[in-house]
Amino acid sequence: MTFSRMLVKFSGESLGGSTGVGIDPDVLSNMAGQIAGLVATGVETGVVVGGGNLFRGQDLAGHGVDRIAGDHMGMLATVMNALALKSALVSAGAAAEVLSAHRIATIAEGFSVAKARRLLDSGHVVLYAGGTGSPLFTTDTAACLRAIETGAEVVVKSTRVDGVYSDDPEKDAAAQRYDRLDYGEVLAQELAVMDFAAICLCRDHDLPIIVCDVAEPDALTRIARGDKVGTRIDGRGERGP
Ligand code: UDP
């Protein structure tokens, strides 16, 4: 295996299936199956699921709910998604635990790096819920942060497109898909991969990012084996269509 410890980030929208809203049971069991398959190959796996399928902090901004309260609600949405994915993983035969940065002691254990590393070492899938635990951040940043803290060798962003494009492929048929980019190109061209804070964290800690399609079967195990899947972003990238 090329990677022995990976962090996989799923957007909340992916979990919502074709509508991007709520939790699609087929997508949930497919996600769980992909992760269980990855863990079965011996790869230690951490997971972050976003919350955009349920609530985003800015959804009610300007409608009487301030941004900080909205972000707290968004973090709670990520806890709901993590609980759903944990149950689906257990049903798929994998050991899994939710660690939440947003403290809700009756529902999930609190996050600590030591606890996360212990669980990863013993073959558990660790679901990092509650984002960073602070408002005004995203779950992409949380994913990169947890990956660095726990010694993951790559962060995989599993999303509804099969890589990074020069423009939105749903709006511009001529948009080109990149095989490889470096952090500087993503930042300079403002490519819609992750927010700047997340990209800068990865750049500063030399953590590669791979963007792939959530619907591609075996994408995660193929990435773990070192196959070329989606778009890879790192510090040595050569740009190519
Ligand atoms: N959020 C936050 N702090 C974090 C991570 C997330 O406040 O560290 C909130 C924020 O309101 C965000 C929501 O949780 O809009 C859901 O996360 P995100 O938008 O990243 O989910 P995704 O787009 O991946 O589904």
Coordinates of C-alpha atoms in Angstrom, one line a residue, residues 36-223:
A36 CA -15.1 -0.7 5.3
G37 CA -13.3 -2.0 2.1
L38 CA -10.4 0.4 2.7
V39 CA -10.0 -0.5 6.4
A40 CA -10.1 -4.2 5.4
T41 CA -6.9 -3.7 3.4
G42 CA -5.2 -2.5 6.6
V43 CA -5.3 1.2 6.0
E44 CA -5.9 3.2 9.2
T45 CA -8.8 5.5 8.3
G46 CA -10.1 8.8 9.7
V47 CA -13.3 10.4 8.3
V48 CA -14.8 13.8 8.3
V49 CA -18.3 14.4 6.9
G50 CA -19.5 17.9 6.3
G51 CA -23.0 19.1 7.2
G52 CA -24.1 21.1 4.2
N53 CA -26.9 18.5 3.4
L54 CA -28.6 19.5 6.7
F55 CA -27.4 23.1 7.6
R56 CA -24.7 25.6 6.8
G57 CA -23.9 28.5 9.1
Q58 CA -24.8 31.2 6.6
D59 CA -28.2 29.6 5.7
L60 CA -30.2 31.8 8.0
A61 CA -27.7 34.7 8.2
G62 CA -29.7 37.9 7.6
H63 CA -32.9 36.1 8.7
G64 CA -32.5 36.7 12.4
V65 CA -30.0 33.9 13.2
D66 CA -26.5 35.3 13.7
R67 CA -23.6 33.6 12.0
I68 CA -22.0 32.3 15.1
A69 CA -25.3 30.5 16.2
G70 CA -25.7 29.3 12.7
D71 CA -22.2 27.8 12.7
H72 CA -22.9 26.0 16.0
M73 CA -26.0 24.5 14.2
G74 CA -23.8 23.6 11.2
M75 CA -21.4 21.8 13.6
L76 CA -24.3 19.9 15.1
A77 CA -25.3 18.9 11.6
T78 CA -21.9 17.2 11.1
V79 CA -22.5 15.3 14.3
M80 CA -25.8 13.9 13.0
N81 CA -24.0 12.8 9.7
A82 CA -21.2 11.2 11.7
L83 CA -23.6 9.2 13.9
A84 CA -25.4 8.0 10.7
L85 CA -22.1 6.9 9.1
K86 CA -20.8 5.3 12.3
S87 CA -24.0 3.1 12.5
A88 CA -23.7 2.2 8.8
L89 CA -20.0 1.3 9.3
V90 CA -20.8 -0.9 12.2
S91 CA -23.6 -2.6 10.1
A92 CA -20.9 -3.1 7.4
G93 CA -18.7 -4.9 9.9
A94 CA -16.2 -2.2 10.7
A95 CA -15.2 -0.9 14.1
A96 CA -15.9 2.8 14.3
E97 CA -16.1 5.6 16.8
V98 CA -17.3 9.2 16.7
L99 CA -15.1 11.8 18.3
S100 CA -16.6 15.3 18.4
A101 CA -14.8 18.6 18.7
H102 CA -18.2 20.1 19.6
R103 CA -18.8 18.7 23.1
I104 CA -22.0 16.7 23.4
A105 CA -21.0 14.2 26.0
T106 CA -24.1 12.1 26.0
I107 CA -23.9 11.4 22.3
A108 CA -20.3 11.2 21.3
E109 CA -16.9 11.2 23.0
G110 CA -14.9 14.4 22.9
F111 CA -12.0 14.6 20.4
S112 CA -8.4 14.4 21.5
V113 CA -5.4 13.6 19.4
A114 CA -4.2 10.9 21.8
K115 CA -7.6 9.1 21.7
A116 CA -7.9 9.4 17.9
R117 CA -4.4 7.9 17.5
R118 CA -5.2 5.1 19.9
L119 CA -8.3 4.2 18.0
L120 CA -6.6 4.4 14.6
D121 CA -3.8 2.2 15.9
S122 CA -6.3 -0.4 16.9
G123 CA -8.1 -0.5 13.5
H124 CA -11.1 1.6 14.3
V125 CA -12.5 4.1 11.7
V126 CA -12.4 7.4 13.5
L127 CA -15.2 9.9 12.6
Y128 CA -14.2 13.4 13.5
A129 CA -17.4 15.3 14.1
G130 CA -18.2 18.9 15.0
G131 CA -15.7 20.4 12.6
T132 CA -12.8 22.2 14.2
G133 CA -15.1 23.0 17.2
S134 CA -15.0 26.7 16.3
P135 CA -17.3 28.8 14.2
L136 CA -16.2 30.5 11.0
F137 CA -14.2 27.4 9.8
T138 CA -15.2 24.7 7.4
T139 CA -15.1 20.9 7.6
D140 CA -12.5 20.9 4.8
T141 CA -10.2 22.8 7.2
A142 CA -11.2 20.4 10.0
A143 CA -10.3 17.4 7.7
C144 CA -6.8 18.8 7.0
L145 CA -6.2 19.7 10.6
R146 CA -7.2 16.2 11.8
A147 CA -5.1 14.6 9.1
I148 CA -2.0 16.6 10.2
E149 CA -2.6 16.0 13.9
T150 CA -3.1 12.3 13.5
G151 CA -0.3 11.7 11.0
A152 CA -2.4 10.8 8.0
E153 CA -0.3 10.7 4.8
V154 CA -3.0 12.1 2.5
V155 CA -6.4 13.8 2.7
V156 CA -8.9 12.5 0.1
K157 CA -11.8 14.8 -0.7
S158 CA -14.6 12.5 -2.0
T159 CA -17.1 14.7 -3.7
R160 CA -19.7 14.8 -6.5
V161 CA -17.1 15.6 -9.2
D162 CA -14.3 13.4 -10.4
G163 CA -11.5 15.9 -9.8
V164 CA -10.6 19.6 -10.0
Y165 CA -11.6 21.5 -13.2
S166 CA -10.6 24.8 -14.7
D167 CA -14.2 25.9 -14.4
D168 CA -17.5 24.4 -13.2
P169 CA -18.0 21.3 -15.5
E170 CA -21.7 21.5 -15.0
K171 CA -21.9 25.0 -16.4
D172 CA -18.9 25.0 -18.9
A173 CA -18.6 21.9 -21.1
A174 CA -15.1 23.1 -22.1
A175 CA -13.8 23.0 -18.6
Q176 CA -10.6 20.9 -18.3
R177 CA -9.9 18.4 -15.6
Y178 CA -6.5 18.5 -14.0
D179 CA -4.5 15.4 -13.1
R180 CA -2.1 17.2 -10.9
L181 CA -1.8 20.7 -9.4
D182 CA 0.4 22.4 -6.8
Y183 CA -0.9 24.3 -3.9
G184 CA 0.2 27.6 -5.4
E185 CA -1.8 27.0 -8.6
V186 CA -5.0 26.2 -6.6
L187 CA -4.6 29.4 -4.6
A188 CA -3.6 31.7 -7.5
Q189 CA -6.4 30.5 -9.7
E190 CA -8.9 30.3 -6.8
L191 CA -9.9 26.8 -8.0
A192 CA -12.9 25.5 -6.1
V193 CA -11.2 22.6 -4.2
M194 CA -11.2 23.7 -0.5
D195 CA -11.2 27.0 1.2
F196 CA -7.8 28.9 1.4
A197 CA -7.3 28.0 5.1
A198 CA -7.4 24.3 4.3
I199 CA -5.1 24.5 1.3
C200 CA -2.6 26.7 3.2
L201 CA -2.5 24.1 6.1
C202 CA -1.8 21.3 3.6
R203 CA 0.9 23.4 1.9
D204 CA 2.6 24.4 5.1
H205 CA 2.6 20.7 6.4
D206 CA 3.3 19.1 3.0
L207 CA 0.1 17.0 3.1
P208 CA -1.1 15.9 -0.4
I209 CA -4.8 16.2 -1.3
I210 CA -6.6 13.9 -3.7
V211 CA -10.0 14.9 -5.1
C212 CA -12.1 12.0 -6.4
D213 CA -15.7 11.1 -7.2
V214 CA -17.8 9.6 -4.4
A215 CA -19.6 7.5 -6.9
E216 CA -16.5 5.8 -8.3
P217 CA -16.4 2.3 -7.0
D218 CA -13.2 1.3 -5.2
A219 CA -11.7 4.9 -5.5
L220 CA -10.4 4.8 -1.9
T221 CA -8.7 1.4 -2.1
R222 CA -7.2 2.4 -5.5
I223 CA -5.9 5.6 -4.1

